[in-house]
CSV table of C-alpha atoms in Angstrom, one decimal:
chain,number,residue,atom,x,y,z
Q,1,UNK,CA,0.2,0.0,-0.2
Q,2,UNK,CA,1.8,3.4,-1.0
Q,3,UNK,CA,1.2,6.0,2.6
Q,4,UNK,CA,3.0,8.6,0.7
Q,5,UNK,CA,2.5,8.3,-3.5
Q,6,UNK,CA,4.4,11.8,-3.8
Q,7,UNK,CA,7.8,9.2,-3.3
Q,8,UNK,CA,6.5,7.3,-6.1
Q,9,UNK,CA,5.6,10.3,-8.5
Q,10,UNK,CA,9.6,10.9,-9.3
Q,11,UNK,CA,10.9,9.2,-13.2
Q,12,UNK,CA,14.4,9.4,-13.6
Q,13,UNK,CA,14.9,12.6,-16.3
Q,14,UNK,CA,12.9,14.9,-13.1
Q,15,UNK,CA,15.6,13.3,-10.8
Q,16,UNK,CA,19.0,14.7,-12.2
Q,17,UNK,CA,16.9,17.5,-12.9
Q,18,UNK,CA,16.3,17.7,-9.6
Q,19,UNK,CA,19.8,17.8,-8.6
Q,20,UNK,CA,21.0,19.7,-11.5
Q,21,UNK,CA,19.0,23.2,-9.4
Q,22,UNK,CA,20.9,22.1,-6.2
Q,23,UNK,CA,24.1,20.6,-6.7
Q,24,UNK,CA,24.6,22.0,-10.2
Q,25,UNK,CA,28.9,22.5,-9.7
Q,26,UNK,CA,28.7,18.9,-7.7
Q,27,UNK,CA,30.6,16.1,-9.5
Q,28,UNK,CA,27.9,13.5,-10.8
Q,29,UNK,CA,30.7,11.5,-13.1
Q,30,UNK,CA,33.8,10.9,-12.6
Q,31,UNK,CA,36.3,8.4,-15.5
Q,32,UNK,CA,39.5,8.4,-16.2
Q,33,UNK,CA,38.3,10.5,-18.8
Q,34,UNK,CA,37.1,13.3,-16.9
Q,35,UNK,CA,35.1,14.5,-14.4
Q,36,UNK,CA,31.3,15.7,-15.2
Q,37,UNK,CA,28.9,17.8,-12.9
Q,38,UNK,CA,25.3,17.4,-12.4
Q,39,UNK,CA,24.6,20.7,-14.5
Q,40,UNK,CA,26.4,19.3,-16.9
Q,41,UNK,CA,24.7,16.3,-17.3
Q,42,UNK,CA,21.4,17.6,-16.8
Q,43,UNK,CA,22.7,19.9,-20.4
Q,44,UNK,CA,24.4,17.0,-22.0
Q,45,UNK,CA,21.1,14.8,-22.2
Q,46,UNK,CA,18.6,18.0,-22.8
Q,47,UNK,CA,20.5,18.1,-26.3
Q,48,UNK,CA,20.5,15.2,-26.9
Q,49,UNK,CA,16.6,14.1,-25.3
Q,50,UNK,CA,16.0,17.4,-28.3
Q,51,UNK,CA,18.1,15.3,-31.4
Q,52,UNK,CA,16.6,12.1,-30.6
Q,53,UNK,CA,13.4,13.6,-30.5
Q,54,UNK,CA,13.6,15.1,-33.8
Q,55,UNK,CA,14.1,11.9,-35.1
Q,56,UNK,CA,11.1,10.5,-34.1
Q,57,UNK,CA,12.0,8.7,-30.6
Q,58,UNK,CA,9.3,9.1,-28.2
Q,59,UNK,CA,8.0,8.0,-25.6
Q,60,UNK,CA,7.4,4.1,-25.3
Q,61,UNK,CA,10.6,3.2,-27.9
Q,62,UNK,CA,13.1,0.4,-27.4
Q,63,UNK,CA,16.4,2.4,-28.4
Q,64,UNK,CA,19.3,0.0,-28.2
Q,65,UNK,CA,23.1,0.4,-27.2
Q,66,UNK,CA,26.3,-1.1,-27.8
Q,67,UNK,CA,28.5,0.8,-25.5
Q,68,UNK,CA,31.7,0.5,-22.9
Q,69,UNK,CA,31.7,2.1,-20.3
Q,70,UNK,CA,31.8,5.4,-21.2
Q,71,UNK,CA,30.5,9.3,-20.6
Q,72,UNK,CA,27.8,8.5,-23.5
Q,73,UNK,CA,26.4,5.4,-22.4
Q,74,UNK,CA,25.4,7.8,-19.2
Q,75,UNK,CA,24.2,10.3,-21.1
Q,76,UNK,CA,22.4,8.5,-23.8
Q,77,UNK,CA,20.5,6.5,-20.7
Q,78,UNK,CA,19.1,9.9,-19.6
Q,79,UNK,CA,18.5,11.5,-22.6
Q,80,UNK,CA,15.6,8.8,-23.1
Q,81,UNK,CA,14.7,8.0,-19.8
Q,82,UNK,CA,13.3,12.2,-20.2
Q,83,UNK,CA,11.9,11.2,-23.2
Q,84,UNK,CA,10.0,8.3,-21.6
Q,85,UNK,CA,11.9,6.1,-24.1
Q,86,UNK,CA,13.9,2.6,-22.8
Q,87,UNK,CA,17.8,2.4,-23.4
Q,88,UNK,CA,18.0,-1.7,-24.3
Q,89,UNK,CA,22.3,-1.8,-23.8
Q,90,UNK,CA,23.2,-5.1,-25.2
Q,91,UNK,CA,25.9,-6.9,-23.6
Q,92,UNK,CA,29.2,-5.5,-25.8
Q,93,UNK,CA,30.6,-9.3,-26.3
Q,94,UNK,CA,27.7,-10.6,-28.3
Q,95,UNK,CA,27.8,-11.2,-31.4
Q,96,UNK,CA,26.2,-12.9,-34.6
Q,97,UNK,CA,23.2,-14.8,-33.7
Q,98,UNK,CA,22.8,-14.1,-29.7
Q,99,UNK,CA,23.3,-9.9,-30.9
Q,100,UNK,CA,20.9,-9.9,-33.3
Q,101,UNK,CA,18.2,-11.9,-31.0
Q,102,UNK,CA,18.8,-9.5,-28.6
Q,103,UNK,CA,18.0,-6.1,-30.4
Q,104,UNK,CA,15.1,-7.6,-32.7
Q,105,UNK,CA,14.1,-9.5,-29.5
Q,106,UNK,CA,13.1,-5.6,-27.9
Q,107,UNK,CA,12.0,-4.1,-31.5
Q,108,UNK,CA,14.5,-1.3,-31.4
Q,109,UNK,CA,14.1,0.6,-34.7
Q,110,UNK,CA,17.6,2.9,-33.9
Q,111,UNK,CA,20.7,1.6,-32.3
Q,112,UNK,CA,23.3,3.5,-30.9
Q,113,UNK,CA,26.8,1.7,-30.9
Q,114,UNK,CA,30.9,2.5,-30.5
Q,115,UNK,CA,32.9,2.9,-33.2
Q,116,UNK,CA,35.0,-0.4,-31.5
Q,117,UNK,CA,32.1,-2.0,-31.4
Q,118,UNK,CA,30.8,-1.2,-35.7
Q,119,UNK,CA,32.1,-4.5,-36.8
Q,120,UNK,CA,30.5,-7.2,-34.7
Q,121,UNK,CA,26.8,-4.4,-35.3
Q,122,UNK,CA,27.9,-3.9,-38.9
Q,123,UNK,CA,27.6,-8.5,-39.2
Q,124,UNK,CA,24.3,-8.7,-38.4
Q,125,UNK,CA,23.3,-5.4,-39.5
Q,126,UNK,CA,21.2,-6.6,-42.4
Q,127,UNK,CA,19.3,-9.3,-40.7
Q,128,UNK,CA,17.7,-6.8,-38.4
Q,129,UNK,CA,14.3,-6.9,-38.2
Q,130,UNK,CA,12.8,-3.5,-36.8
Q,131,UNK,CA,16.8,-1.5,-37.2
Q,132,UNK,CA,16.1,1.6,-39.2
Q,133,UNK,CA,18.9,4.5,-37.8
Q,134,UNK,CA,22.6,4.4,-36.9
Q,135,UNK,CA,24.1,6.5,-34.1
Q,136,UNK,CA,28.0,6.2,-34.0
Q,137,UNK,CA,29.7,7.1,-30.8
Q,138,UNK,CA,33.3,8.1,-31.9
Q,139,UNK,CA,33.1,8.0,-35.3
Q,140,UNK,CA,32.2,10.7,-38.3
Q,141,UNK,CA,28.6,11.1,-39.8
Q,142,UNK,CA,28.9,8.2,-42.9
Q,143,UNK,CA,26.1,6.3,-45.0
Q,144,UNK,CA,23.5,5.2,-42.7
Q,145,UNK,CA,24.7,6.5,-39.6
Q,146,UNK,CA,24.6,9.2,-37.7
Q,147,UNK,CA,27.7,11.1,-35.6
Q,148,UNK,CA,26.7,10.8,-32.1
Q,149,UNK,CA,28.7,14.6,-32.1
Q,150,UNK,CA,26.0,15.9,-34.1
Q,151,UNK,CA,23.7,15.1,-31.9
Q,152,UNK,CA,25.1,16.2,-29.1
Q,153,UNK,CA,25.7,19.7,-30.5
Q,154,UNK,CA,24.3,22.9,-29.1
Q,155,UNK,CA,20.7,24.1,-30.3
Q,156,UNK,CA,20.5,27.6,-29.6
Q,157,UNK,CA,16.5,28.0,-30.1
Q,158,UNK,CA,16.3,24.6,-27.7
Q,159,UNK,CA,14.1,26.0,-24.7
Q,160,UNK,CA,17.1,26.2,-21.3
Q,161,UNK,CA,15.4,23.1,-19.2
Q,162,UNK,CA,14.2,21.1,-21.9
Q,163,UNK,CA,11.0,21.1,-23.3
Q,164,UNK,CA,7.7,19.5,-23.1
Q,165,UNK,CA,8.9,16.7,-25.7
Q,166,UNK,CA,12.0,16.0,-23.2
Q,167,UNK,CA,9.8,16.6,-19.9
Q,168,UNK,CA,6.8,14.5,-20.0
Q,169,UNK,CA,5.0,14.2,-17.0
Q,170,UNK,CA,5.8,10.1,-17.2
Q,171,UNK,CA,3.7,7.4,-14.3
Q,172,UNK,CA,6.7,5.9,-11.8
Q,173,UNK,CA,5.6,2.4,-13.2
Q,174,UNK,CA,6.8,3.4,-16.7
Q,175,UNK,CA,10.2,1.7,-18.3
Q,176,UNK,CA,12.9,3.4,-18.9
Q,177,UNK,CA,15.4,0.2,-19.0
Q,178,UNK,CA,15.7,-3.3,-20.7
Q,179,UNK,CA,18.2,-5.5,-18.6
Q,180,UNK,CA,19.3,-8.8,-21.2
Q,181,UNK,CA,19.6,-11.7,-17.9
Q,182,UNK,CA,19.8,-15.6,-18.6
Q,183,UNK,CA,16.7,-15.3,-16.1
Q,184,UNK,CA,15.8,-18.3,-14.3
Q,185,UNK,CA,16.0,-20.7,-17.4
Q,186,UNK,CA,16.3,-20.7,-21.4
Q,187,UNK,CA,17.7,-18.2,-23.1
Q,188,UNK,CA,18.5,-14.3,-22.6
Q,189,UNK,CA,15.1,-12.1,-21.8
Q,190,UNK,CA,15.4,-8.6,-21.6
Q,191,UNK,CA,14.0,-7.2,-18.0
Q,192,UNK,CA,11.6,-5.2,-17.9
Q,193,UNK,CA,12.4,-2.1,-15.1
Q,194,UNK,CA,11.1,0.8,-14.4
Q,195,UNK,CA,11.5,4.2,-13.2
Q,196,UNK,CA,10.3,3.0,-9.8
Q,197,UNK,CA,12.7,-0.1,-9.8
Q,198,UNK,CA,16.3,2.5,-10.5
Q,199,UNK,CA,14.9,5.3,-8.0
Q,200,UNK,CA,13.7,2.1,-5.6
Q,201,UNK,CA,17.0,0.0,-5.7
Q,202,UNK,CA,18.9,2.6,-4.9
Q,203,UNK,CA,17.7,4.2,-2.0
Q,204,UNK,CA,17.7,0.2,-0.7
Q,205,UNK,CA,21.0,0.5,-2.0
Q,206,UNK,CA,21.9,3.6,0.3
Q,207,UNK,CA,20.0,2.2,3.4
Q,208,UNK,CA,22.0,-1.9,2.9
Q,209,UNK,CA,25.3,-0.4,2.7
Q,210,UNK,CA,24.8,2.4,5.2
Q,211,UNK,CA,25.6,5.4,2.2
Q,212,UNK,CA,26.3,9.2,2.5
Q,213,UNK,CA,26.2,12.0,-0.2
Q,214,UNK,CA,30.7,12.3,1.5
Q,215,UNK,CA,31.0,8.8,-0.7
Q,216,UNK,CA,32.3,8.1,-4.4
Q,217,UNK,CA,31.2,5.1,-5.7
Q,218,UNK,CA,32.8,2.7,-7.6
Q,219,UNK,CA,31.9,0.1,-9.9
Q,220,UNK,CA,34.5,-1.4,-12.8
Q,221,UNK,CA,32.0,-3.6,-14.6
Q,222,UNK,CA,29.5,-2.9,-17.6
Q,223,UNK,CA,27.0,-0.1,-17.7
Q,224,UNK,CA,25.2,-3.0,-19.2
Q,225,UNK,CA,24.6,-4.6,-15.8
Q,226,UNK,CA,22.8,-4.1,-12.8
Q,227,UNK,CA,25.5,-3.5,-10.2
Q,228,UNK,CA,26.8,0.0,-12.3
Q,229,UNK,CA,23.6,1.6,-14.0
Q,230,UNK,CA,21.5,0.6,-10.9
Q,231,UNK,CA,23.4,0.0,-7.8
Q,232,UNK,CA,26.4,2.7,-8.3
Q,233,UNK,CA,24.9,5.4,-10.9
Q,234,UNK,CA,21.3,5.7,-9.7
Q,235,UNK,CA,22.6,5.9,-5.5
Q,236,UNK,CA,24.9,9.1,-6.3
Q,237,UNK,CA,22.5,10.4,-8.3
Q,238,UNK,CA,20.5,10.4,-5.0
Q,239,UNK,CA,22.6,11.0,-2.8
Q,240,UNK,CA,24.2,13.7,-4.6
Q,241,UNK,CA,27.5,12.1,-4.4
Q,242,UNK,CA,30.0,10.4,-7.4
Q,243,UNK,CA,29.7,7.6,-9.6
Q,244,UNK,CA,32.9,6.3,-10.2
Q,245,UNK,CA,33.0,4.2,-13.4
Q,246,UNK,CA,36.1,2.3,-14.6
Q,247,UNK,CA,36.7,1.4,-18.2
Q,248,UNK,CA,36.6,-2.2,-17.5
Q,249,UNK,CA,37.9,-4.7,-14.9
Q,250,UNK,CA,41.7,-5.2,-14.3
Q,251,UNK,CA,43.8,-7.2,-11.6
Q,252,UNK,CA,46.2,-5.2,-12.3
Q,253,UNK,CA,45.2,-0.8,-12.2
Q,254,UNK,CA,42.3,-1.7,-9.6
Q,255,UNK,CA,43.4,-0.4,-6.4
Q,256,UNK,CA,45.5,2.1,-8.9
Q,257,UNK,CA,42.3,3.5,-10.6
Q,258,UNK,CA,40.5,3.2,-7.3
Q,259,UNK,CA,42.9,6.1,-5.8
Q,260,UNK,CA,42.7,8.2,-9.0
Q,261,UNK,CA,38.9,8.2,-8.5
Q,262,UNK,CA,39.0,8.3,-5.0
Q,263,UNK,CA,36.6,5.3,-4.7
Q,264,UNK,CA,35.5,5.1,-1.4
Q,265,UNK,CA,32.9,2.0,-1.5
Q,266,UNK,CA,33.2,-0.3,-4.5
Q,267,UNK,CA,31.9,-4.0,-5.7
Q,268,UNK,CA,32.9,-6.8,-6.5
Q,269,UNK,CA,31.7,-9.6,-8.2
Q,270,UNK,CA,32.5,-14.0,-9.2
Q,271,UNK,CA,36.2,-14.5,-8.9
Q,272,UNK,CA,37.0,-11.0,-8.9
Q,273,UNK,CA,37.9,-10.4,-5.0
Q,274,UNK,CA,39.9,-13.5,-5.3
Q,275,UNK,CA,42.3,-12.4,-7.9
Q,276,UNK,CA,42.8,-8.7,-5.8
Q,277,UNK,CA,44.1,-11.2,-3.5
Q,278,UNK,CA,46.3,-13.3,-4.6
Q,279,UNK,CA,48.1,-9.6,-5.9
Q,280,UNK,CA,51.8,-10.5,-3.9
Q,281,UNK,CA,51.7,-7.7,-0.8
Q,282,UNK,CA,52.7,-3.9,-1.4
Q,283,UNK,CA,53.4,-1.1,0.7
Q,284,UNK,CA,50.5,0.9,-0.7
Q,285,UNK,CA,47.8,-2.3,-0.2
Q,286,UNK,CA,46.6,0.7,2.9
Q,287,UNK,CA,47.2,3.5,0.2
Q,288,UNK,CA,43.5,4.1,-0.5
Q,289,UNK,CA,40.1,5.3,0.8
Q,290,UNK,CA,37.7,3.0,0.2
Q,291,UNK,CA,36.7,1.9,3.4
Q,292,UNK,CA,33.6,-0.9,1.9
Q,293,UNK,CA,33.5,-3.4,-0.3
Q,294,UNK,CA,30.3,-5.5,-1.1
Q,295,UNK,CA,29.2,-7.6,-3.5
Q,296,UNK,CA,28.8,-12.0,-3.5
Q,297,UNK,CA,30.7,-14.3,-3.0
Q,298,UNK,CA,32.2,-13.5,0.5
Q,299,UNK,CA,35.0,-15.9,0.2
Q,300,UNK,CA,35.6,-17.5,3.9
Q,301,UNK,CA,39.4,-15.9,3.7
Q,302,UNK,CA,37.4,-12.0,3.8
Q,303,UNK,CA,38.5,-11.0,7.1
Q,304,UNK,CA,42.2,-11.3,6.3
Q,305,UNK,CA,40.8,-9.1,3.4
Q,306,UNK,CA,39.7,-6.8,5.3
Q,307,UNK,CA,42.9,-6.3,8.2
Q,308,UNK,CA,45.6,-6.2,4.9
Q,309,UNK,CA,43.7,-3.3,2.6
Q,310,UNK,CA,42.0,-2.3,5.1
Q,311,UNK,CA,38.5,-2.0,4.2
Q,312,UNK,CA,34.8,-3.5,5.3
Q,313,UNK,CA,33.4,-6.4,3.3
Q,314,UNK,CA,29.6,-6.6,3.0
Q,315,UNK,CA,28.2,-9.9,1.4
Q,316,UNK,CA,24.3,-9.2,-0.3
Q,317,UNK,CA,22.1,-11.1,-2.1
Q,318,UNK,CA,19.8,-10.3,-5.4
Q,319,UNK,CA,19.4,-10.4,-9.3
Q,320,UNK,CA,18.4,-8.2,-12.1
Q,321,UNK,CA,14.8,-9.1,-12.5
Q,322,UNK,CA,14.6,-7.9,-8.4
Q,323,UNK,CA,17.1,-6.2,-7.8
Q,324,UNK,CA,19.1,-6.3,-4.4
Q,325,UNK,CA,17.6,-7.0,-1.8
Q,326,UNK,CA,18.8,-8.7,1.3
Q,327,UNK,CA,22.2,-7.5,3.0
Q,328,UNK,CA,24.2,-8.6,6.3
Q,329,UNK,CA,23.2,-6.5,8.5
Q,330,UNK,CA,25.9,-3.9,9.2
Q,331,UNK,CA,25.5,-3.7,12.9
Q,332,UNK,CA,25.8,-7.5,13.8
Q,333,UNK,CA,28.6,-9.5,13.5
Q,334,UNK,CA,29.1,-11.3,10.1
Q,335,UNK,CA,27.4,-14.8,9.9
Q,336,UNK,CA,30.0,-17.0,8.1
Q,337,UNK,CA,28.2,-18.2,4.4
Q,338,UNK,CA,25.5,-15.6,4.8
Q,339,UNK,CA,23.5,-13.1,2.2
Q,340,UNK,CA,21.8,-11.3,5.1
Q,341,UNK,CA,18.6,-10.4,5.9
Q,342,UNK,CA,15.9,-9.0,3.8
Q,343,UNK,CA,15.3,-5.3,3.8
Q,344,UNK,CA,11.6,-4.4,5.2
Q,345,UNK,CA,9.9,-3.5,2.0
Q,346,UNK,CA,10.9,-6.4,0.7
Q,347,UNK,CA,8.8,-10.4,1.5
Q,348,UNK,CA,11.2,-13.3,1.0
Q,349,UNK,CA,9.5,-17.1,1.5
Q,350,UNK,CA,11.7,-20.1,0.8
Q,351,UNK,CA,9.5,-22.8,-0.9
Q,352,UNK,CA,9.8,-27.1,-2.3
Q,353,UNK,CA,8.8,-27.5,-5.5
Q,354,UNK,CA,5.3,-27.4,-4.4
Q,355,UNK,CA,5.2,-23.4,-3.6
Q,356,UNK,CA,5.0,-24.9,0.0
Q,357,UNK,CA,6.9,-23.5,2.7
Q,358,UNK,CA,10.3,-25.4,3.4
Q,359,UNK,CA,11.2,-25.2,7.6
Q,360,UNK,CA,14.6,-23.3,8.7
Q,361,UNK,CA,17.5,-24.7,7.6
Q,362,UNK,CA,16.4,-26.9,4.7
Q,363,UNK,CA,17.2,-25.6,1.2
Q,364,UNK,CA,14.4,-24.3,-0.2
Q,365,UNK,CA,13.9,-22.1,-4.0
Q,366,UNK,CA,13.9,-17.9,-3.1
Q,367,UNK,CA,11.0,-16.1,-4.0
Q,368,UNK,CA,10.7,-12.6,-3.6
Q,369,UNK,CA,7.4,-9.7,-3.9
Q,370,UNK,CA,8.2,-5.8,-2.4
Q,371,UNK,CA,5.7,-4.6,-0.4
Q,372,UNK,CA,5.8,-1.3,-2.4
Q,373,UNK,CA,4.5,-1.1,-6.4
Q,374,UNK,CA,6.7,-0.9,-9.3
Q,375,UNK,CA,9.9,-2.4,-7.3
Q,376,UNK,CA,10.7,-5.3,-9.2
Q,377,UNK,CA,10.8,-6.3,-12.8
Q,378,UNK,CA,7.3,-6.1,-14.7
Q,379,UNK,CA,8.4,-8.9,-16.7
Q,380,UNK,CA,10.3,-10.0,-19.9
Q,381,UNK,CA,9.8,-7.7,-23.1
Q,382,UNK,CA,8.3,-9.4,-25.9
Q,383,UNK,CA,8.5,-13.2,-23.5
Q,384,UNK,CA,4.7,-13.3,-21.9
Q,385,UNK,CA,5.5,-17.0,-21.2
Q,386,UNK,CA,8.9,-16.6,-19.3
Q,387,UNK,CA,6.9,-13.6,-17.4
Q,388,UNK,CA,3.9,-16.3,-16.5
Q,389,UNK,CA,6.0,-18.7,-15.4
Q,390,UNK,CA,9.0,-16.4,-13.0
Q,391,UNK,CA,5.7,-15.4,-11.3
Q,392,UNK,CA,3.9,-17.7,-9.9
Q,393,UNK,CA,1.1,-18.1,-7.2
Q,394,UNK,CA,1.9,-14.0,-6.1
Q,395,UNK,CA,5.7,-14.6,-6.3
Q,396,UNK,CA,8.5,-14.1,-8.6
Q,397,UNK,CA,10.8,-17.2,-8.7
Q,398,UNK,CA,14.3,-16.2,-8.3
Q,399,UNK,CA,16.0,-19.7,-9.8
Q,400,UNK,CA,18.2,-19.7,-6.3
Q,401,UNK,CA,18.2,-21.9,-3.1
Q,402,UNK,CA,19.0,-21.2,-0.4
Q,403,UNK,CA,18.5,-21.8,3.2
Q,404,UNK,CA,17.0,-19.6,6.1
Q,405,UNK,CA,18.7,-19.7,10.6
Q,406,UNK,CA,16.5,-19.7,13.4
Q,407,UNK,CA,17.8,-15.9,13.1
Q,408,UNK,CA,16.1,-15.5,10.0
Q,409,UNK,CA,19.7,-15.1,7.8
Q,410,UNK,CA,19.9,-16.7,4.3
Q,411,UNK,CA,21.9,-18.9,2.8
Q,412,UNK,CA,23.1,-19.3,-1.4
Q,413,UNK,CA,23.0,-22.7,-1.8
Q,414,UNK,CA,23.1,-23.3,-5.9
Q,415,UNK,CA,21.1,-22.6,-8.3
Q,416,UNK,CA,17.8,-24.9,-10.0
Q,417,UNK,CA,19.0,-24.8,-13.0
Q,418,UNK,CA,21.5,-25.7,-15.8
Q,419,UNK,CA,23.4,-22.1,-15.9
Q,420,UNK,CA,27.4,-21.6,-16.3
Q,421,UNK,CA,28.8,-18.6,-14.1
Q,422,UNK,CA,31.6,-16.9,-16.8
Q,423,UNK,CA,33.6,-13.7,-15.2
Q,424,UNK,CA,30.5,-13.3,-12.9
Q,425,UNK,CA,27.8,-13.4,-15.6
Q,426,UNK,CA,24.5,-16.4,-15.3
Q,427,UNK,CA,25.1,-17.7,-18.4
Q,428,UNK,CA,22.6,-20.5,-20.0
Q,429,UNK,CA,23.9,-23.8,-21.1
Q,430,UNK,CA,21.8,-22.6,-24.2
Q,431,UNK,CA,23.8,-19.8,-25.3
Q,432,UNK,CA,27.5,-21.4,-25.2
Q,433,UNK,CA,26.0,-23.8,-27.4
Q,434,UNK,CA,25.5,-21.1,-29.8
């Protein structure tokens, strides 16, 4: 039940406008290549939104992005959000049929692609059913291609603070992202992510990790992941803080990039923590500003990592479809192997194959539902059967097996389905065989 509807009325674009008014000169996005204030990002996204609107992009349109971690990714996402359009970023490692199916699935008529990835895109372009126009980042205009910089050029006729076209009155449940995921079964699906999902999840991250406006949130993982977009950029936006985005994960450059970006909070996934731990000890191991690292999984040698690098590690649990909703309590001793407890705005249960709750200590599938509207994906785009299969008995079924102790702490056990984990991502066996 909504107790204060005002807290649900904001969209991603409206929140950026408010941040630009409240903290115009404060840094928002920080990368090795530069820093952008809230005012600068607001102005750039306005210009791009107007240019895209003139090319026919409007409310409810899906636009595919094939971009590495770069400022153009973030500007395009927010510009589309201001139009009420939807960003659909594809995995930049996709090639051939996997790339073609990802773009066709969301019925994109416009594609924004980086010049470094244009060769892979060109291999499938002629076979794309819906695509009509291509914007190239880092390259000039050519036959069938629009230069991104041409779209971003200042328009002297554009009104300050956007226009009615770039300021639509959006409902909090409208979409702003399509994030690809292996889901619980089968090939990649596009999870439909609303404005409220992004902003609500950002608030959950702030609560679960105890973040403050002084924090610099660092993420070296792809912006087409939940971690970078929803759990790093969006919390920084709500805090009027800094999102420090790395170009890519590099074990040899990790701490150097953290130092350069002045990060105070970082995240880890998969084997990345192990890779950092295995680096030879250095006298510079504590020469950084990081106070907190979050992610999964948390190894049994976490206390030694904390002692060596002088920062706390926190485990949590989440998924692309439901976001992060289980956090290790910050004010309680760590329970080895536990990913924590659910936040109050979520309801969770562990069930058997028939949907019946299992007792404490017995592994069961984790099912979840939010206590607030639009805090979970709206389903899988263009896949009603898969959406129906994921939402059963009024719960979202994660496909993950967990167990719960007598005090309510949850412990990850494994996956129900045949999922291969590669570089921190869940990839279905069907895609590996393609």
